[in-house]
XYZ file of C-alpha atoms in Angstrom:
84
model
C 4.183 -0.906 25.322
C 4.816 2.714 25.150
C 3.513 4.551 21.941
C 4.371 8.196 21.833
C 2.634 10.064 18.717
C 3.080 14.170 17.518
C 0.966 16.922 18.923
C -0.747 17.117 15.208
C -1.522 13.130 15.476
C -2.327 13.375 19.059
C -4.679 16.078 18.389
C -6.411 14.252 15.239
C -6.701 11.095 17.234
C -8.469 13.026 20.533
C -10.995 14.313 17.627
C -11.701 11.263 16.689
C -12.397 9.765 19.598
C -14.239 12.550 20.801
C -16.860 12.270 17.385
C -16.497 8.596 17.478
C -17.162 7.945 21.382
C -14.802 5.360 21.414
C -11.377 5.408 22.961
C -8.280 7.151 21.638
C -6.524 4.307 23.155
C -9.191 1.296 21.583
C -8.773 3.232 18.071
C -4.928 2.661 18.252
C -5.645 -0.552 18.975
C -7.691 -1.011 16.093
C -5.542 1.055 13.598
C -2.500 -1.244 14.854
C -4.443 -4.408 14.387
C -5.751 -3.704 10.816
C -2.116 -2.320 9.414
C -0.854 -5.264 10.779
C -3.115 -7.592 9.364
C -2.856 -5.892 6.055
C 0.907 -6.257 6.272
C 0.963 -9.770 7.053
C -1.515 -10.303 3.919
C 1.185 -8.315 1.846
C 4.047 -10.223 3.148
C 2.794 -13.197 2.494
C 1.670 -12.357 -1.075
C 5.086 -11.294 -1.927
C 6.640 -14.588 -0.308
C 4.277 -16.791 -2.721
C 5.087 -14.252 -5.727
C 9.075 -15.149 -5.073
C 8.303 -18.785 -4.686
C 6.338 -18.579 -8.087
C 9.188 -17.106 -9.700
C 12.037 -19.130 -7.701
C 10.007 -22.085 -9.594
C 9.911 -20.468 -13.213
C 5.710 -20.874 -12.503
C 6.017 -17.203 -13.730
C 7.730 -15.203 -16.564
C 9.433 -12.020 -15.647
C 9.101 -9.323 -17.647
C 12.388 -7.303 -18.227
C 11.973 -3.156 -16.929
C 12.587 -2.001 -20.439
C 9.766 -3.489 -22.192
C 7.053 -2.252 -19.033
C 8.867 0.984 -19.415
C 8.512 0.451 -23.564
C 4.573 -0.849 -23.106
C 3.828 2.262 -20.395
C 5.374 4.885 -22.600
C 3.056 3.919 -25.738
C -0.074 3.533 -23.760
C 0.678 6.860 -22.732
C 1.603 8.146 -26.476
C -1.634 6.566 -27.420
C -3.715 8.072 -24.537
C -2.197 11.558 -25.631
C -2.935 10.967 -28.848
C -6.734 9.823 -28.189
C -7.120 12.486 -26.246
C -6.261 15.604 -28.538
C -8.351 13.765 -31.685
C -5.516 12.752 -33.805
């Protein structure tokens, strides 16, 4: 495999290696493995969330009332804040 990156990332990534004394091409490596680790983690924490809904094991919460709750935590925040 073939990875081709920008001058500016290049550049960063030769620092790096260069202050780390490890290999550009073993920090890559490592970079790769933990995003893709991390993705699989996420992927299959969103596959169990739509299985828990699929089964009504969860209760969705319609957008207006998270918009509704949000918008008075942030009235009340505001009106903490300025002593009232």
């Amino acid at each position: 495999m073939e990875v081709h990156f920008t001058p500016d990332i290049k550049a960063k990534l030769e620092e790096m290696a260069r202050e780390s004394g490890r290999p550009a091409d073993k920090l890559v490596q490592d970079a790769v493995a933990g995003f893709v680790d991390d993705l699989a983690g996420t992927r299959e924490m969103l596959n169990s969330r739509y299985d828990d809904i699929k089964s009504g094991n969860v209760k969705l919460i319609p957008g207006e009332e998270v918009e509704a709750y949000f918008r008075e935590k942030g009235a009340d925040a505001r009106r903490s804040q300025s002593g009232s």
